[in-house]
CSV table of C-alpha atoms and ligand atoms in Angstrom, one decimal:
chain,number,residue,atom,x,y,z
A,1152,MET,CA,0.6,11.1,22.6
A,1153,GLY,CA,-2.7,9.3,21.9
A,1154,GLU,CA,-3.4,6.7,19.3
A,1155,VAL,CA,-6.2,6.8,16.7
A,1156,ALA,CA,-7.5,3.8,14.7
A,1157,GLU,CA,-9.9,5.5,12.3
A,1158,ILE,CA,-10.7,8.8,10.8
A,1159,ILE,CA,-13.2,10.0,8.2
A,1160,ILE,CA,-12.0,12.1,5.3
A,1161,GLY,CA,-15.0,13.5,3.4
A,1162,LYS,CA,-17.0,10.3,2.8
A,1163,VAL,CA,-14.1,7.9,3.1
A,1164,ASN,CA,-13.2,5.9,6.2
A,1165,LEU,CA,-9.4,5.5,6.8
A,1166,GLY,CA,-8.7,2.7,9.3
A,1167,LEU,CA,-5.7,1.0,10.9
A,1168,LEU,CA,-5.7,-2.8,11.6
A,1169,GLU,CA,-3.1,-5.1,13.0
A,1170,GLY,CA,-2.8,-8.3,11.1
A,1171,ASP,CA,-2.1,-10.2,7.9
A,1172,ILE,CA,-3.1,-8.3,4.7
A,1173,THR,CA,-3.6,-11.6,2.7
A,1174,ARG,CA,-6.7,-12.2,4.8
A,1175,GLN,CA,-8.3,-8.8,4.0
A,1176,ALA,CA,-11.5,-8.9,2.0
A,1177,THR,CA,-11.2,-5.4,0.6
A,1178,GLU,CA,-11.7,-5.3,-3.2
A,1179,ALA,CA,-7.9,-4.9,-3.6
A,1180,ILE,CA,-4.8,-5.3,-1.4
A,1181,VAL,CA,-1.5,-3.6,-2.1
A,1182,ASN,CA,1.7,-5.6,-2.5
A,1183,ALA,CA,5.1,-4.0,-1.5
A,1184,ALA,CA,6.8,-5.6,-4.5
A,1185,ASN,CA,10.2,-5.2,-6.1
A,1186,SER,CA,10.9,-3.9,-9.7
A,1187,SER,CA,11.1,-7.5,-11.1
A,1188,LEU,CA,7.5,-8.2,-10.0
A,1189,MET,CA,8.7,-11.8,-9.7
A,1190,GLY,CA,7.9,-12.2,-5.9
A,1191,GLY,CA,10.2,-12.1,-2.9
A,1192,GLY,CA,10.1,-12.2,0.9
A,1193,GLY,CA,7.9,-10.2,3.3
A,1194,VAL,CA,4.4,-9.3,2.3
A,1195,ASP,CA,5.2,-10.0,-1.3
A,1196,GLY,CA,6.1,-13.6,-0.6
A,1197,ALA,CA,2.9,-14.0,1.6
A,1198,ILE,CA,0.7,-12.6,-1.1
A,1199,HIS,CA,2.0,-14.9,-3.9
A,1200,ARG,CA,1.8,-17.9,-1.5
A,1201,ALA,CA,-1.7,-17.2,-0.5
A,1202,GLY,CA,-2.9,-16.0,-3.9
A,1203,GLY,CA,-1.4,-18.8,-6.1
A,1204,PRO,CA,0.2,-18.8,-9.5
A,1205,ALA,CA,-2.3,-16.7,-11.4
A,1206,ILE,CA,-0.8,-13.5,-9.8
A,1207,LEU,CA,2.7,-14.3,-11.0
A,1208,GLU,CA,1.5,-15.3,-14.4
A,1209,GLU,CA,-0.1,-11.8,-14.8
A,1210,CYS,CA,3.0,-10.1,-13.4
A,1211,ARG,CA,5.0,-11.9,-16.1
A,1212,GLN,CA,2.7,-10.6,-18.8
A,1213,ILE,CA,3.0,-7.1,-17.4
A,1214,VAL,CA,6.8,-7.3,-17.3
A,1215,SER,CA,7.0,-8.6,-20.9
A,1216,ARG,CA,4.9,-5.6,-21.9
A,1217,ILE,CA,6.4,-2.7,-19.9
A,1218,GLY,CA,9.7,-4.1,-18.5
A,1219,ARG,CA,10.7,-3.6,-14.8
A,1220,LEU,CA,8.4,-1.5,-12.6
A,1221,ASP,CA,10.2,1.6,-11.3
A,1222,ALA,CA,10.0,2.7,-7.6
A,1223,GLY,CA,7.0,4.9,-7.1
A,1224,LYS,CA,4.9,3.1,-9.8
A,1225,ALA,CA,2.0,0.7,-9.5
A,1226,VAL,CA,0.2,-2.0,-11.6
A,1227,ILE,CA,-2.9,-4.2,-11.0
A,1228,THR,CA,-3.4,-7.9,-11.3
A,1229,THR,CA,-6.0,-10.5,-10.3
A,1230,GLY,CA,-6.1,-11.5,-6.6
A,1231,GLY,CA,-6.0,-15.2,-7.6
A,1232,ASN,CA,-7.2,-17.3,-4.6
A,1233,LEU,CA,-7.1,-14.3,-2.2
A,1234,PRO,CA,-10.3,-12.9,-0.7
A,1235,ALA,CA,-9.4,-9.6,-2.5
A,1236,LYS,CA,-10.3,-9.6,-6.2
A,1237,HIS,CA,-7.2,-7.6,-7.2
A,1238,VAL,CA,-3.7,-7.0,-6.1
A,1239,ILE,CA,-2.1,-3.6,-6.8
A,1240,HIS,CA,1.7,-4.1,-6.9
A,1241,THR,CA,3.8,-1.1,-6.2
A,1242,VAL,CA,7.5,-0.7,-5.5
A,1243,GLY,CA,8.6,1.5,-2.6
A,1244,PRO,CA,12.1,3.1,-2.3
A,1245,VAL,CA,15.0,1.3,-0.7
A,1246,TRP,CA,16.0,3.5,2.3
A,1247,ARG,CA,19.4,5.1,1.6
A,1248,GLY,CA,19.5,7.7,4.4
A,1249,GLY,CA,16.7,9.9,3.3
A,1250,GLY,CA,18.6,12.1,0.9
A,1251,ARG,CA,17.8,10.2,-2.3
A,1252,GLY,CA,14.3,11.2,-2.9
A,1253,GLU,CA,12.9,8.4,-0.7
A,1254,ALA,CA,10.0,10.4,0.7
A,1255,GLU,CA,8.8,11.5,-2.8
A,1256,LEU,CA,9.1,8.0,-4.2
A,1257,LEU,CA,7.2,6.5,-1.2
A,1258,ALA,CA,4.4,9.2,-1.6
A,1259,SER,CA,4.2,8.4,-5.3
A,1260,ALA,CA,3.8,4.7,-4.6
A,1261,TYR,CA,0.8,5.4,-2.4
A,1262,ARG,CA,-0.7,7.9,-4.8
A,1263,GLU,CA,-0.4,5.5,-7.8
A,1264,CYS,CA,-2.1,2.8,-5.9
A,1265,LEU,CA,-5.0,5.1,-4.9
A,1266,GLN,CA,-5.3,6.4,-8.5
A,1267,LEU,CA,-5.3,2.8,-10.0
A,1268,ALA,CA,-8.0,1.8,-7.5
A,1269,SER,CA,-10.0,4.8,-8.4
A,1270,ASP,CA,-9.6,4.1,-12.2
A,1271,TYR,CA,-10.9,0.6,-11.6
A,1272,LYS,CA,-13.8,2.1,-9.6
A,1273,LEU,CA,-12.9,0.1,-6.5
A,1274,LYS,CA,-14.6,0.9,-3.2
A,1275,SER,CA,-12.2,-0.6,-0.7
A,1276,LEU,CA,-8.4,-1.0,-0.6
A,1277,SER,CA,-5.8,-2.2,2.0
A,1278,PHE,CA,-2.2,-1.1,2.2
A,1279,PRO,CA,0.7,-2.7,4.0
A,1280,SER,CA,3.5,-0.5,5.4
A,1281,ILE,CA,5.4,-0.1,2.1
A,1282,SER,CA,9.3,-0.1,2.4
A,1283,THR,CA,9.6,-0.5,6.2
A,1284,GLY,CA,10.6,-4.2,6.0
A,1285,VAL,CA,13.4,-5.4,3.7
A,1286,TYR,CA,13.7,-1.9,2.3
A,1287,SER,CA,14.6,-0.5,5.8
A,1288,TYR,CA,12.6,2.8,5.6
A,1289,PRO,CA,12.3,4.0,9.3
A,1290,VAL,CA,8.8,3.3,10.3
A,1291,ALA,CA,7.9,6.6,12.0
A,1292,GLU,CA,9.0,8.5,8.9
A,1293,ALA,CA,7.3,6.1,6.6
A,1294,ALA,CA,4.0,6.4,8.6
A,1295,LYS,CA,4.1,10.1,8.2
A,1296,VAL,CA,4.6,10.0,4.5
A,1297,ALA,CA,2.0,7.2,4.1
A,1298,LEU,CA,-0.7,8.8,6.1
A,1299,SER,CA,-0.2,12.4,4.9
A,1300,THR,CA,-0.2,11.2,1.3
A,1301,VAL,CA,-3.3,9.0,1.6
A,1302,ILE,CA,-5.2,11.7,3.6
A,1303,ALA,CA,-4.3,14.4,1.0
A,1304,PHE,CA,-5.4,12.2,-1.9
A,1305,LEU,CA,-8.8,11.3,-0.3
A,1306,ARG,CA,-9.3,15.0,0.5
A,1307,ASP,CA,-8.3,16.4,-2.9
A,1308,VAL,CA,-8.9,13.8,-5.6
A,1309,PRO,CA,-12.4,12.5,-6.7
A,1310,THR,CA,-12.4,8.7,-6.0
A,1311,SER,CA,-14.7,5.7,-5.9
A,1312,LEU,CA,-13.1,4.6,-2.7
A,1313,LYS,CA,-15.2,4.4,0.5
A,1314,GLU,CA,-12.8,2.5,2.8
A,1315,VAL,CA,-9.1,2.5,3.0
A,1316,PHE,CA,-7.1,0.4,5.5
A,1317,PHE,CA,-3.6,0.0,6.6
A,1318,VAL,CA,-3.0,-3.6,7.7
A,1319,LEU,CA,0.0,-3.6,9.9
A,1320,TYR,CA,1.8,-6.8,10.6
A,1321,ASP,CA,3.4,-6.1,14.0
A,1322,SER,CA,2.4,-4.1,17.0
A,1323,GLY,CA,5.4,-1.7,16.8
A,1324,THR,CA,4.3,-0.7,13.2
A,1325,TYR,CA,0.7,-0.5,14.3
A,1326,ARG,CA,1.6,1.9,17.1
A,1327,ALA,CA,3.7,4.1,14.9
A,1328,TYR,CA,0.9,4.5,12.4
A,1329,SER,CA,-1.8,5.1,15.1
A,1330,ALA,CA,0.4,7.7,16.8
A,1331,MET,CA,0.9,9.4,13.4
A,1332,LEU,CA,-2.8,9.2,12.6
A,1333,ALA,CA,-3.6,10.9,15.9
A,1334,GLU,CA,-1.3,13.7,14.9
A,1335,SER,CA,-2.8,14.0,11.4
A,1336,ALA,CA,-6.3,14.0,12.8
A,1337,GLY,CA,-5.4,16.8,15.1
A,1338,GLN,CA,-4.2,18.9,12.1
A,1339,MET,CA,-7.4,18.3,10.1
B,2671,LIG,N1,0.6,-8.7,6.0
B,2671,LIG,C1,0.8,-7.4,6.3
B,2671,LIG,N2,2.1,-6.9,6.4
B,2671,LIG,C2,3.1,-7.7,6.2
B,2671,LIG,C3,2.9,-9.1,6.0
B,2671,LIG,C4,1.6,-9.6,5.8
B,2671,LIG,N3,1.3,-10.8,5.5
B,2671,LIG,N4,4.1,-9.7,5.9
B,2671,LIG,C5,5.1,-8.7,6.1
B,2671,LIG,N5,4.4,-7.6,6.4
B,2671,LIG,P1,8.4,-5.9,3.3
B,2671,LIG,P2,9.5,-3.7,1.7
B,2671,LIG,C6,5.0,-6.2,6.7
B,2671,LIG,O1,9.7,-6.4,3.6
B,2671,LIG,O2,10.2,-3.1,2.9
B,2671,LIG,C7,10.2,-8.2,-0.6
B,2671,LIG,O3,11.1,-9.2,-0.7
B,2671,LIG,C8,6.4,-6.2,7.2
B,2671,LIG,O4,6.4,-6.5,8.6
B,2671,LIG,O5,7.3,-6.9,2.9
B,2671,LIG,O6,8.7,-2.7,0.9
B,2671,LIG,C9,9.9,-7.6,-2.0
B,2671,LIG,O7,9.9,-8.6,-3.0
B,2671,LIG,C10,6.7,-4.7,7.0
B,2671,LIG,O8,6.1,-3.9,8.1
B,2671,LIG,O9,8.4,-4.8,2.1
B,2671,LIG,C11,10.9,-6.6,-2.1
B,2671,LIG,O10,12.1,-7.1,-2.6
B,2671,LIG,C12,5.9,-4.3,5.8
B,2671,LIG,O11,5.0,-5.4,5.5
B,2671,LIG,C13,11.1,-6.1,-0.7
B,2671,LIG,O12,10.7,-7.1,0.1
B,2671,LIG,C14,6.8,-4.2,4.5
B,2671,LIG,O13,7.9,-5.1,4.6
B,2671,LIG,C15,10.2,-4.9,-0.4
B,2671,LIG,O14,10.5,-4.4,0.9
């Protein structure tokens, strides 16, 4: 099966990159957070380290207002010292075998981020591979949910977005997404 690094959906470019999302200069980057919004390991730790304390401060204010953030939901804060102006924090599902609504929760996390970016009239957004690290979602299955959800949103929902990237940290994850993108492109 081939690999594809970019497709165009309507007027939006959807691209795959291998690298560190904290370096991405899109208007927003997405954080794979947990319900506490108080930071953690993986991409969450990297974003708070690179972005500085302003991000955590805003997360605290959000939690004091709305409480914990359920899986499948998203909120937006400043990007602090990051090249990205905003961070969109979402919570993916913990993988528990696939029979606990994980796919629907993962799809919801992607949709909520895209909707929030559109509400803020953002033109560019970068996603990490939500749930496939600490939360153990199998990467091929996560890639299928992630790409089909993003493609359907960009196809069906009016949006300010012009560019959406997946920034994938390791080559195995990158290959899983590019193989899945080739399949999705073939079906379009
Ligand atoms: N840039 C892009 N991707 C990254 C980076 C980075 N700098 N660092 C790691 N990844 P994970 P989850 C990849 O564990 O599974 C945290 O503790 C990583 O290789 O960050 O949703 C939170 O606080 C993997 O492919 O997120 C939560 O408690 C992907 O990002 C929990 O982990 C997601 O891995 C969330 O777990």
